[in-house]
PDB file of N, CA and C in Angstrom:
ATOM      1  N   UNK A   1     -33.384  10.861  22.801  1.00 54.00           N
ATOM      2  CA  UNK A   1     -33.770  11.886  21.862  1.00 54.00           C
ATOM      3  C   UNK A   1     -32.533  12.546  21.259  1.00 54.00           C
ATOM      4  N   UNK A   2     -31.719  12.897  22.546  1.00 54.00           N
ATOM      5  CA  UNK A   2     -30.441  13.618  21.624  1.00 54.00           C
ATOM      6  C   UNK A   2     -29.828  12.423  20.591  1.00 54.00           C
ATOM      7  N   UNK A   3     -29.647  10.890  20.801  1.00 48.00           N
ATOM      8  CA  UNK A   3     -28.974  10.573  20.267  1.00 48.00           C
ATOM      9  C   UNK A   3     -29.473  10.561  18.584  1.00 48.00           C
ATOM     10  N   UNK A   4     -31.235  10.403  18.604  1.00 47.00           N
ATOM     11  CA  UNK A   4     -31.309  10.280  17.274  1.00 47.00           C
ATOM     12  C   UNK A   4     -31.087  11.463  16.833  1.00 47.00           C
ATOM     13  N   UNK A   5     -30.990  12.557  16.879  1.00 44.00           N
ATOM     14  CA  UNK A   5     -30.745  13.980  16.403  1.00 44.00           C
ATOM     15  C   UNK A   5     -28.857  13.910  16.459  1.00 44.00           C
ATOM     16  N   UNK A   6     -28.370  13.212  17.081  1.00 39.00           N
ATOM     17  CA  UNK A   6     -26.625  13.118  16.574  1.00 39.00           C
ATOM     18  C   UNK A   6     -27.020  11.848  15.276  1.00 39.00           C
ATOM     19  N   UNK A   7     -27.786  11.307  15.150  1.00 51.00           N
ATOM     20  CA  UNK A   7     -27.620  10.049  14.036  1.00 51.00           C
ATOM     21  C   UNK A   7     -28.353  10.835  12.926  1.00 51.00           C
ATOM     22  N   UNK A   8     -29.795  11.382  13.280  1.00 50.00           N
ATOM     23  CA  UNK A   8     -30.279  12.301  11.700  1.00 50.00           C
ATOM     24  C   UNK A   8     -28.890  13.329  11.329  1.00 50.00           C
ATOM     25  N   UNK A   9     -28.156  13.767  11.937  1.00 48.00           N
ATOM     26  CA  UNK A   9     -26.993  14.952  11.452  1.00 48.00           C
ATOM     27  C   UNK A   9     -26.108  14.275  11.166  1.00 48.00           C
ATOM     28  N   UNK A  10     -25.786  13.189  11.674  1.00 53.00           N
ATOM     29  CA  UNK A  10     -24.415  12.178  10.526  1.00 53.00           C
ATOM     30  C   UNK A  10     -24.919  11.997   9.594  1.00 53.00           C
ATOM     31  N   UNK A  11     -26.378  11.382   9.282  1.00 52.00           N
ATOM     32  CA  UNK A  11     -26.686  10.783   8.243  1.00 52.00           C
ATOM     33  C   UNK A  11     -26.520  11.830   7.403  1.00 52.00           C
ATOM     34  N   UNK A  12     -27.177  13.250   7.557  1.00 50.00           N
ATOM     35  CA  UNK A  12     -27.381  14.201   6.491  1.00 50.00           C
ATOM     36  C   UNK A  12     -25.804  14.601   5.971  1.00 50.00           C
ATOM     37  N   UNK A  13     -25.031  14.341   7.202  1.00 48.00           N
ATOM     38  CA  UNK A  13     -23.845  15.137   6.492  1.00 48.00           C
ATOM     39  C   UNK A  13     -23.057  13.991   5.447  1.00 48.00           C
ATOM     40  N   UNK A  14     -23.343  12.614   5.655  1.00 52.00           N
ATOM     41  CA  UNK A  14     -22.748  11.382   5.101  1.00 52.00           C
ATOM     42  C   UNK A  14     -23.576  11.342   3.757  1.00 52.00           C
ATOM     43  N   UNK A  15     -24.861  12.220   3.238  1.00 54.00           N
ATOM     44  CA  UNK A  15     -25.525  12.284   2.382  1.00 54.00           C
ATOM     45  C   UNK A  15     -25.000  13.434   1.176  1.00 54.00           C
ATOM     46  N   UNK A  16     -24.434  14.452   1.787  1.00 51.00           N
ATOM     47  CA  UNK A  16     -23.950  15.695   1.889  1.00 51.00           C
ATOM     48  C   UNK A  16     -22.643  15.373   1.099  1.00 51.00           C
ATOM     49  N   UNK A  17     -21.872  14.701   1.621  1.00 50.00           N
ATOM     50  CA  UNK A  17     -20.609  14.628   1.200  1.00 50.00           C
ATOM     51  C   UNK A  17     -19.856  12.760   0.674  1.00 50.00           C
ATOM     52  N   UNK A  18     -20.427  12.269  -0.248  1.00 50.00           N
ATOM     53  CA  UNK A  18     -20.374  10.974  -0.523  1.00 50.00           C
ATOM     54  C   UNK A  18     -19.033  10.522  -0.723  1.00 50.00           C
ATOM     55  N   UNK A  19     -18.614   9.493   0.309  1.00 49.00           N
ATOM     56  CA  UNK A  19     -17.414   8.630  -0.267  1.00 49.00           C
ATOM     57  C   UNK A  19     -16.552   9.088  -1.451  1.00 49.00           C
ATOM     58  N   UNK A  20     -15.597   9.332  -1.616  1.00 49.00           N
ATOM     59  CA  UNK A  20     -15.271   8.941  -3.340  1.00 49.00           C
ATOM     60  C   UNK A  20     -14.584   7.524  -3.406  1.00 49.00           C
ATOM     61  N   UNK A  21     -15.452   6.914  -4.890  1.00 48.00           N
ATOM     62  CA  UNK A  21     -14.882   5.855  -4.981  1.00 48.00           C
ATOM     63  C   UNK A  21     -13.434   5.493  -4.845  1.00 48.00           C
ATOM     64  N   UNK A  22     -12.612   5.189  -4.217  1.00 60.00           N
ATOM     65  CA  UNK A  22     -11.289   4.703  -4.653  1.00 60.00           C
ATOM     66  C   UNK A  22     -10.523   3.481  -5.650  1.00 60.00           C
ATOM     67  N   UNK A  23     -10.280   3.878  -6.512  1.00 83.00           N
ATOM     68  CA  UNK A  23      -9.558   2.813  -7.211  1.00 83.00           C
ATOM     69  C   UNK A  23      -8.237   2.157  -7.042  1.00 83.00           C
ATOM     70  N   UNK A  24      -8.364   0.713  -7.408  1.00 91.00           N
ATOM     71  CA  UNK A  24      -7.028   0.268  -6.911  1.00 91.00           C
ATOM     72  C   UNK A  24      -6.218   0.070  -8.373  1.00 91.00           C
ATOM     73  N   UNK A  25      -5.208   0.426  -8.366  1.00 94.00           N
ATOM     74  CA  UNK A  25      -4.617   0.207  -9.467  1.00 94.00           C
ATOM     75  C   UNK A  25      -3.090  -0.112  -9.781  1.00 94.00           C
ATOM     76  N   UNK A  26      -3.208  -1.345 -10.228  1.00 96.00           N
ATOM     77  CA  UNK A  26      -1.417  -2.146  -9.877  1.00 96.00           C
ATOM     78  C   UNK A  26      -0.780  -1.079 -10.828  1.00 96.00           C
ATOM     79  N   UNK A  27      -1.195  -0.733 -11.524  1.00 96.00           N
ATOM     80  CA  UNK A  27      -0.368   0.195 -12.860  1.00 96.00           C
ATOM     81  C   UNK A  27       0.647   1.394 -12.041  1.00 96.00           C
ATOM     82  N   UNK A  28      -0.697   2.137 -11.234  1.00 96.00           N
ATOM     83  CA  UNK A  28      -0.463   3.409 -10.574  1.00 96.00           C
ATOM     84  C   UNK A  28       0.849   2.253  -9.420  1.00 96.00           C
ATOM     85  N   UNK A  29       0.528   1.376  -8.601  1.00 97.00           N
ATOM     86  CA  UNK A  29       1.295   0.775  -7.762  1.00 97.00           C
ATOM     87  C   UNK A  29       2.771   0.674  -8.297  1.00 97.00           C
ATOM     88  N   UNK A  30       2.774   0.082  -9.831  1.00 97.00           N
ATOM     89  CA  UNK A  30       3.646  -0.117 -10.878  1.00 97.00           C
ATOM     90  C   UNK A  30       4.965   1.324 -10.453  1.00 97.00           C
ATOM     91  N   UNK A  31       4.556   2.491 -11.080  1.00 97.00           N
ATOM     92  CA  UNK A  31       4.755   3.496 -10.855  1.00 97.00           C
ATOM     93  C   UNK A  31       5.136   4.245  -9.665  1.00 97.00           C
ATOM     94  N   UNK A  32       4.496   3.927  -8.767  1.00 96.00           N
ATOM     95  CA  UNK A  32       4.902   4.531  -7.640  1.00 96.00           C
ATOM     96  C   UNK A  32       6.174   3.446  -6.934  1.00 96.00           C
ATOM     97  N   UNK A  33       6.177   2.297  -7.178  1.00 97.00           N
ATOM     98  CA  UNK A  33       7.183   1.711  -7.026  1.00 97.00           C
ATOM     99  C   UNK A  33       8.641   1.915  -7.247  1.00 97.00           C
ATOM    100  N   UNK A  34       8.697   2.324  -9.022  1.00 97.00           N
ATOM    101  CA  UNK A  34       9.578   2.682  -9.588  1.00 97.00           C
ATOM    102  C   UNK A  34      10.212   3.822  -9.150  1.00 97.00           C
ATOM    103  N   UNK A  35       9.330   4.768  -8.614  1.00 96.00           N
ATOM    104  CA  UNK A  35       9.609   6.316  -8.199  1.00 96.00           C
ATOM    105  C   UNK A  35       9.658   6.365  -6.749  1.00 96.00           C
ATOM    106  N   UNK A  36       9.331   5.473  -6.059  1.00 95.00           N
ATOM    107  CA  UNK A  36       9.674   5.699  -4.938  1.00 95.00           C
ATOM    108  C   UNK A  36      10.413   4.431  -4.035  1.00 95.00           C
ATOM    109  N   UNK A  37      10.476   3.344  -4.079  1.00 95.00           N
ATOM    110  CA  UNK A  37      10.960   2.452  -3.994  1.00 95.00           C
ATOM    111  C   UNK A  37      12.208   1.544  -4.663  1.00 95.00           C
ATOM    112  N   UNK A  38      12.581   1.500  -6.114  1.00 96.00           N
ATOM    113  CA  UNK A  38      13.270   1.183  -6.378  1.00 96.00           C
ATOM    114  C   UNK A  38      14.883   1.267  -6.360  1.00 96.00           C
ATOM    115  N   UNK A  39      15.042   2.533  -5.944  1.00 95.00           N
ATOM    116  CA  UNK A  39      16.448   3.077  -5.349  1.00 95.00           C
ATOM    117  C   UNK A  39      17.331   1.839  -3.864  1.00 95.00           C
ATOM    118  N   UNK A  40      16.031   1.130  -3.400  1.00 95.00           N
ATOM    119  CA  UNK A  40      16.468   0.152  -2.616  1.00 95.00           C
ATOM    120  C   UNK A  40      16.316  -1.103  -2.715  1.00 95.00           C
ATOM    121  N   UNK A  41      14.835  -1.130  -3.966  1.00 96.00           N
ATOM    122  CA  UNK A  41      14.019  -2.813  -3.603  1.00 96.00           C
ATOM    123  C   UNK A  41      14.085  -3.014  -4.708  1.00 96.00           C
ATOM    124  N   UNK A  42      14.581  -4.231  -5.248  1.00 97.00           N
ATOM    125  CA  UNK A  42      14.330  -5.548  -6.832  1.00 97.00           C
ATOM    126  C   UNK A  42      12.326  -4.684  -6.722  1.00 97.00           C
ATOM    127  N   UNK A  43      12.166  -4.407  -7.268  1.00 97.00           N
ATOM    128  CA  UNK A  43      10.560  -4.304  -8.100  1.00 97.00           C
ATOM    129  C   UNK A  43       9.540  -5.149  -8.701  1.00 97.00           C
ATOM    130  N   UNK A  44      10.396  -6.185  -9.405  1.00 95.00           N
ATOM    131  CA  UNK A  44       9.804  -6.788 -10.581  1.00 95.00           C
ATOM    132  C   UNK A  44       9.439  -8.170 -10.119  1.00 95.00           C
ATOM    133  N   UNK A  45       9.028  -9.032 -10.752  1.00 93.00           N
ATOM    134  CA  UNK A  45       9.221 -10.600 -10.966  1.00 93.00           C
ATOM    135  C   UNK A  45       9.914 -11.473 -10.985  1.00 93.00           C
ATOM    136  N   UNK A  46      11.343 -10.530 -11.325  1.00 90.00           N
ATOM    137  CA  UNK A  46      12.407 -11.438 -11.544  1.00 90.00           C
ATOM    138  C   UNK A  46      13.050 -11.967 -10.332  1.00 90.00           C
ATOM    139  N   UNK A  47      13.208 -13.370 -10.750  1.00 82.00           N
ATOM    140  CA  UNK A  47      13.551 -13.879  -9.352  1.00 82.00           C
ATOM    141  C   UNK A  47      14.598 -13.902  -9.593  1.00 82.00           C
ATOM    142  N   UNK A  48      15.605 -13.071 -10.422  1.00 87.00           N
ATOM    143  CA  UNK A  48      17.609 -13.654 -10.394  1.00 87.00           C
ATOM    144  C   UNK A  48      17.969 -11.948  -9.648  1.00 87.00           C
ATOM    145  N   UNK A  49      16.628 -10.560  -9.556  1.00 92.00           N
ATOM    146  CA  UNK A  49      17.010  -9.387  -9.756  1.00 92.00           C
ATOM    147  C   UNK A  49      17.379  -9.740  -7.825  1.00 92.00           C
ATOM    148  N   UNK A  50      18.154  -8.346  -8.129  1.00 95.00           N
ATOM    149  CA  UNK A  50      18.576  -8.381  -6.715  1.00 95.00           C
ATOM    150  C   UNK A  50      17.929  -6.895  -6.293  1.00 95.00           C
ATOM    151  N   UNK A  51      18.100  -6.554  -5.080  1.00 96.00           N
ATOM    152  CA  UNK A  51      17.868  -5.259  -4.187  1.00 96.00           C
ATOM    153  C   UNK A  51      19.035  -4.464  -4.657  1.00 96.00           C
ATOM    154  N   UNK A  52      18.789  -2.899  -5.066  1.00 96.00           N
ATOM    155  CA  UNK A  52      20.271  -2.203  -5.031  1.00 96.00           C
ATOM    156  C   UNK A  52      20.876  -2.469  -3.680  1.00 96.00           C
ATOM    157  N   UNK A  53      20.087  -2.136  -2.369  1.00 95.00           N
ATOM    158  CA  UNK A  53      20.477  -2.218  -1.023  1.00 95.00           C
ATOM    159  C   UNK A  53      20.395  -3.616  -0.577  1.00 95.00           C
ATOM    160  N   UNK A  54      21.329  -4.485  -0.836  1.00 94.00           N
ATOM    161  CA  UNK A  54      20.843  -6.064   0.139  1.00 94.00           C
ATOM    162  C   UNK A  54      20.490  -5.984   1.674  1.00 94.00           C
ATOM    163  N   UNK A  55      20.368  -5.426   2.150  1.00 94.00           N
ATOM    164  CA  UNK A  55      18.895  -5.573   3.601  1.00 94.00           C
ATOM    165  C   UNK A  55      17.513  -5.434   2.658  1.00 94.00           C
ATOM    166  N   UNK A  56      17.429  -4.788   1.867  1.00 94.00           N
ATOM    167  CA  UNK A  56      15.845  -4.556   1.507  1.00 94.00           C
ATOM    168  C   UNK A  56      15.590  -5.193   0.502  1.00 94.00           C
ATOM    169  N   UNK A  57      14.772  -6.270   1.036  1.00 95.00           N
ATOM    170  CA  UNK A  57      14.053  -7.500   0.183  1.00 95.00           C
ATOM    171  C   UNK A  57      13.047  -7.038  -1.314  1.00 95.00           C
ATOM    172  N   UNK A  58      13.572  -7.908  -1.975  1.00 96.00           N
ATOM    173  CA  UNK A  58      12.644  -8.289  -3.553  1.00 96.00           C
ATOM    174  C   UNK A  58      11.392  -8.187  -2.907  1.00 96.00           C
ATOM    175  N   UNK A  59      10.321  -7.444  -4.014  1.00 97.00           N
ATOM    176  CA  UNK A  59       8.911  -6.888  -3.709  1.00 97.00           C
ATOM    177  C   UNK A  59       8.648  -8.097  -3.816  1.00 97.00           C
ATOM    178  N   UNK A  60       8.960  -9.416  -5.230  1.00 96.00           N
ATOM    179  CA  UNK A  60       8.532 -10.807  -5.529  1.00 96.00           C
ATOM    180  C   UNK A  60       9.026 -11.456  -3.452  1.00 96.00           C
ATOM    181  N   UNK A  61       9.766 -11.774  -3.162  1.00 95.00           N
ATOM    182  CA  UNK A  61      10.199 -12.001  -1.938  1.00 95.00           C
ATOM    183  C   UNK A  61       8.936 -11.547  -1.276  1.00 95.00           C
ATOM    184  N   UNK A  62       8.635 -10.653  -1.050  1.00 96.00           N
ATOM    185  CA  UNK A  62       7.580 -10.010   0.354  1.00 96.00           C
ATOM    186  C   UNK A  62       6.084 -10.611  -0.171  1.00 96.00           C
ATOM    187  N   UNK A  63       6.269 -10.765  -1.660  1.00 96.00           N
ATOM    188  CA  UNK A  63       4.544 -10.843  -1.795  1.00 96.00           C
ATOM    189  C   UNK A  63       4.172 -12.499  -1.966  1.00 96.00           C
ATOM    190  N   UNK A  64       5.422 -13.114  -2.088  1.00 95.00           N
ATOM    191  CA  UNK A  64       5.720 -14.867  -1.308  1.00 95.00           C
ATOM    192  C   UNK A  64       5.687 -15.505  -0.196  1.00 95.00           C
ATOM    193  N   UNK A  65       5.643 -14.085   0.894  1.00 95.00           N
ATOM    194  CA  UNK A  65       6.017 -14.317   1.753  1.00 95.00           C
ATOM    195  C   UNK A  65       4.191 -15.217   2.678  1.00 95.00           C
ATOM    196  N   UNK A  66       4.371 -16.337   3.811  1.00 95.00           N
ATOM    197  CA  UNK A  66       3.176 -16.249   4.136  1.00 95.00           C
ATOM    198  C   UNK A  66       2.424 -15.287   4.586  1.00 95.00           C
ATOM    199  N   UNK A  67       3.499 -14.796   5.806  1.00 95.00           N
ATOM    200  CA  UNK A  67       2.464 -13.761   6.374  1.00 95.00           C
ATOM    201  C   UNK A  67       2.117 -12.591   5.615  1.00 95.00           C
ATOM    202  N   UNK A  68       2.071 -12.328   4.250  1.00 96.00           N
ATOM    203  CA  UNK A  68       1.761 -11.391   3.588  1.00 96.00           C
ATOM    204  C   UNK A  68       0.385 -11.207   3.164  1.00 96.00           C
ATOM    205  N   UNK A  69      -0.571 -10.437   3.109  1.00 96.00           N
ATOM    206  CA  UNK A  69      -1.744 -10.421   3.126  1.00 96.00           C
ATOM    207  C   UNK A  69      -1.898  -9.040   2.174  1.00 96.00           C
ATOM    208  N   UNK A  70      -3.054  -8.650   1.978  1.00 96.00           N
ATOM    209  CA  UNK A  70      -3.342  -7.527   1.847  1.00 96.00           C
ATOM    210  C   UNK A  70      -3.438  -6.233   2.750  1.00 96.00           C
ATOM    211  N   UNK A  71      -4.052  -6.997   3.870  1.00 96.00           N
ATOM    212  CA  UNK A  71      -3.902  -6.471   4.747  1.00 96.00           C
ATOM    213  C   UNK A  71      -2.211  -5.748   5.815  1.00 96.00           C
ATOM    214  N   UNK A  72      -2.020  -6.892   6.085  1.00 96.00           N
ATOM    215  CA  UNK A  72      -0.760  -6.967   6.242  1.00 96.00           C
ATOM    216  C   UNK A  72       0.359  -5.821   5.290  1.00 96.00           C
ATOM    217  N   UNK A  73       0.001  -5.494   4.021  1.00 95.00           N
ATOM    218  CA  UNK A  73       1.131  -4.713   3.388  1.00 95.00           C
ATOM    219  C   UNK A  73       0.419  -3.498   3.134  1.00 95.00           C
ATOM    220  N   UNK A  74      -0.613  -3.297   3.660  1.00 95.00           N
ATOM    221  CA  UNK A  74      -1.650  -1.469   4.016  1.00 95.00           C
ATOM    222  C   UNK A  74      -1.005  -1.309   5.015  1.00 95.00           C
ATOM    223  N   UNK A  75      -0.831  -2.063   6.183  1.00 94.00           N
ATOM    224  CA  UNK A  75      -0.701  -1.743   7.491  1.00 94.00           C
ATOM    225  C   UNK A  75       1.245  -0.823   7.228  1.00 94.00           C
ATOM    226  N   UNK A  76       2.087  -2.209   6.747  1.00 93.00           N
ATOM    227  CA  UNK A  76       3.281  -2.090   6.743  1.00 93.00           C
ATOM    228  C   UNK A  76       3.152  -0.355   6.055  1.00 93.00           C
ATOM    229  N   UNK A  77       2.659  -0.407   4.758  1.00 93.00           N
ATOM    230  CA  UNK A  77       2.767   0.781   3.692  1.00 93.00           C
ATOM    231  C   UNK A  77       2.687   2.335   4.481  1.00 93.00           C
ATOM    232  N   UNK A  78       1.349   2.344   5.972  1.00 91.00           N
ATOM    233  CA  UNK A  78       0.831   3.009   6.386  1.00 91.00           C
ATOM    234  C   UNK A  78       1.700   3.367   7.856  1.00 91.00           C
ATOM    235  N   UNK A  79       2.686   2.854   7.971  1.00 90.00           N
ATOM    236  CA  UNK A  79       3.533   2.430   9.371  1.00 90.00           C
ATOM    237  C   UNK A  79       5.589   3.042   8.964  1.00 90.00           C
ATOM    238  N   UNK A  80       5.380   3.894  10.163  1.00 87.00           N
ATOM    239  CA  UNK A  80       7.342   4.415   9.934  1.00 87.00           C
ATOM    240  C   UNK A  80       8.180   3.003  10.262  1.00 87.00           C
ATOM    241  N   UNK A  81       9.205   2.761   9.518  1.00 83.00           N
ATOM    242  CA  UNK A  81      10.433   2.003   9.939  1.00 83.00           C
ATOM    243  C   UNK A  81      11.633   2.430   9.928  1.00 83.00           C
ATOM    244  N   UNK A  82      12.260   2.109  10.998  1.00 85.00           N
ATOM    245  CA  UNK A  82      13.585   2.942  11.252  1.00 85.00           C
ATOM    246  C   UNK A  82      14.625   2.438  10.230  1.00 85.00           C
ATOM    247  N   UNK A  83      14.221   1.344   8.959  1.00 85.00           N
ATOM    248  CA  UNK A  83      15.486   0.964   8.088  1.00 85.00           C
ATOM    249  C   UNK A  83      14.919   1.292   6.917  1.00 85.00           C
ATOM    250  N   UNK A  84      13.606   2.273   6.599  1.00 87.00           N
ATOM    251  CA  UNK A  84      12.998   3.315   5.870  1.00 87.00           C
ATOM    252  C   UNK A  84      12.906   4.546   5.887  1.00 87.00           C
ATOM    253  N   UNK A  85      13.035   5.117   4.534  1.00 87.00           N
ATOM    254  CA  UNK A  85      12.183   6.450   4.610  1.00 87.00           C
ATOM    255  C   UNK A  85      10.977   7.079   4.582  1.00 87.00           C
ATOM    256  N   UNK A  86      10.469   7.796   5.276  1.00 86.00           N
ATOM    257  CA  UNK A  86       8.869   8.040   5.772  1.00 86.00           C
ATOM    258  C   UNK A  86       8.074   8.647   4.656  1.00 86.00           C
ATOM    259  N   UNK A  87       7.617   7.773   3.825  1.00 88.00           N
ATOM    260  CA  UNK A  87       7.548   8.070   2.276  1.00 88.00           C
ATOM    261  C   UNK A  87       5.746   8.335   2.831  1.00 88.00           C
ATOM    262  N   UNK A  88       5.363   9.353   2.167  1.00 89.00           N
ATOM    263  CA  UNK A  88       3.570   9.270   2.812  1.00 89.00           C
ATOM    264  C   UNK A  88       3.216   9.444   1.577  1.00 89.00           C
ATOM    265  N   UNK A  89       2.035   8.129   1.202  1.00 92.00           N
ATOM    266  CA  UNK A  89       1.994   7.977   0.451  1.00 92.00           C
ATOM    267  C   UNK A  89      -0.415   7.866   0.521  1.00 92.00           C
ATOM    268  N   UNK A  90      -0.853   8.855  -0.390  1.00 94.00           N
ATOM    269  CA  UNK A  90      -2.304   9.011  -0.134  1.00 94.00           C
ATOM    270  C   UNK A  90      -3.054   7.498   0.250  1.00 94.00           C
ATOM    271  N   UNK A  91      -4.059   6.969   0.602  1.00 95.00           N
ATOM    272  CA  UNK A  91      -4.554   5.951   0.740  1.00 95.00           C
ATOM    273  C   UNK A  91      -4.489   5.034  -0.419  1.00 95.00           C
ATOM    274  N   UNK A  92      -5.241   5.606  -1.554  1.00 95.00           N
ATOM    275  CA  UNK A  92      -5.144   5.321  -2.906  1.00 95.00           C
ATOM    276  C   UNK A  92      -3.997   4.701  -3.378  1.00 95.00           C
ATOM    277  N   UNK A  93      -2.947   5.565  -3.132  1.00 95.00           N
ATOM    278  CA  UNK A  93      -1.752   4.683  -3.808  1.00 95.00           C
ATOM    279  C   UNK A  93      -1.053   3.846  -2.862  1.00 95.00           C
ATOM    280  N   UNK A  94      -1.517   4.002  -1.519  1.00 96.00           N
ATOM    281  CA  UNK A  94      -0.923   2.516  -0.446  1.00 96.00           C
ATOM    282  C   UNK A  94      -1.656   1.396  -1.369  1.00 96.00           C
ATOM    283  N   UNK A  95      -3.318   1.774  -1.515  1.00 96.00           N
ATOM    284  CA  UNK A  95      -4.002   0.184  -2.181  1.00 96.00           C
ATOM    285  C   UNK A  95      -3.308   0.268  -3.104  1.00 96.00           C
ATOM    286  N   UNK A  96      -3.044   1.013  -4.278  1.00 97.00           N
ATOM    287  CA  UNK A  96      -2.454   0.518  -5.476  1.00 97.00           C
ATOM    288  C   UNK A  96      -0.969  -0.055  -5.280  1.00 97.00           C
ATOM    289  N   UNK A  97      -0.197   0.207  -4.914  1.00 97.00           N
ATOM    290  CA  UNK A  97       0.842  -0.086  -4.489  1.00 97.00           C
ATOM    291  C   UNK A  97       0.706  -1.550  -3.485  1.00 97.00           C
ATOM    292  N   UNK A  98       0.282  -1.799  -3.015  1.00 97.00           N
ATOM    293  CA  UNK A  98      -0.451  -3.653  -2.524  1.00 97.00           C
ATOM    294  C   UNK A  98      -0.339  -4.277  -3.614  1.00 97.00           C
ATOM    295  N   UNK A  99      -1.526  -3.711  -4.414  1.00 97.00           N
ATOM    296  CA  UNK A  99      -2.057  -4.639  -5.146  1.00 97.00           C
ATOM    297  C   UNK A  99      -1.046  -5.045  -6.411  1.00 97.00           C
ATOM    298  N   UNK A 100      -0.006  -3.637  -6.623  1.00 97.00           N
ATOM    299  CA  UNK A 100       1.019  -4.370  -7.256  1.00 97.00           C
ATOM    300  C   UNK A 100       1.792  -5.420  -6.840  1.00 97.00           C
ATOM    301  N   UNK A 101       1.621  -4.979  -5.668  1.00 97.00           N
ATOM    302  CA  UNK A 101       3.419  -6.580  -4.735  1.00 97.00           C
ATOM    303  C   UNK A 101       2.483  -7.074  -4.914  1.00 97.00           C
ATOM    304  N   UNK A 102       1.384  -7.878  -4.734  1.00 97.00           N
ATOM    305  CA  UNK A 102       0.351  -8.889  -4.148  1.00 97.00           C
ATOM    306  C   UNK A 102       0.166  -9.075  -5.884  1.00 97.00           C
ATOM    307  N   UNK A 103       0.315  -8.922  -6.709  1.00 96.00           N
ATOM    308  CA  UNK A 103       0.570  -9.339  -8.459  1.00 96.00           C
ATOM    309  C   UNK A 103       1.885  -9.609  -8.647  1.00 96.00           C
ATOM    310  N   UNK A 104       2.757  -9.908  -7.689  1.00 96.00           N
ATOM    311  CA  UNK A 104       4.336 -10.128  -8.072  1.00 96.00           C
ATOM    312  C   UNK A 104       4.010 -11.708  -7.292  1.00 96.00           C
ATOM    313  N   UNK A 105       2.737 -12.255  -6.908  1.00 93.00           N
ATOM    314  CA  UNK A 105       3.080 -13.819  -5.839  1.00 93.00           C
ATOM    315  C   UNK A 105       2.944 -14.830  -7.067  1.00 93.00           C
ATOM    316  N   UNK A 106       3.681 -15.829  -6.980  1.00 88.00           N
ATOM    317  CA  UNK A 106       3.358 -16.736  -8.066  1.00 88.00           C
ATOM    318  C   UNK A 106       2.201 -17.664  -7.574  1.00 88.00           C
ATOM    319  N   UNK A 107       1.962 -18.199  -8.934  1.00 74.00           N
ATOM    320  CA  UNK A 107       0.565 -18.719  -9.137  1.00 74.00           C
ATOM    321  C   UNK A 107       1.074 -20.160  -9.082  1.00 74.00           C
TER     322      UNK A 107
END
């Protein structure tokens, strides 16, 4: 009994307060790249551009890479590294920011 009375009060409050859609958007990814990333990482397509910092790999490089997924570059985006800065970045623009590297893999 209690449990359906904890499941009617999720439901109402999940009724209450709906999702917002999130959009993914390479543009916004585009952008946030430039402004927050590029001070270390090649950005673009170009496969002759280099990294200002050579430890930190071409975005084209990472989104070539196999083990690169979608998944895989939420997780990285969402995760501290000690040869990074702890850039926090909303959900929204982790997906948009994917979906830009993951538009830098060749076809």
């Amino acid at each position: 009994m209690r449990l359906a009375l904890v499941m009617t009060f999720i439901g109402a409050l999940a009724a209450a307060f709906p999702a917002r859609a999130q959009s993914v958007d390479p543009a916004v990814g585009e952008r946030l790249a430039k402004s927050e990333c590029a001070a270390c990482h090649a950005i673009d397509a170009d496969a002759k551009a280099r990294s200002p910092d050579p430890k930190a790999p071409r975005f084209a490089e990472v989104a070539n890479m196999v083990s690169t997924t979608e998944l895989s570059l939420k997780v990285f985006l969402r995760s501290s590294h000690k040869n990074m800065p702890n850039i926090m970045l909303a959900p929204e623009e982790i997906d948009s920011l994917a979906a830009y590297i993951l538009g830098l893999k060749k076809k």
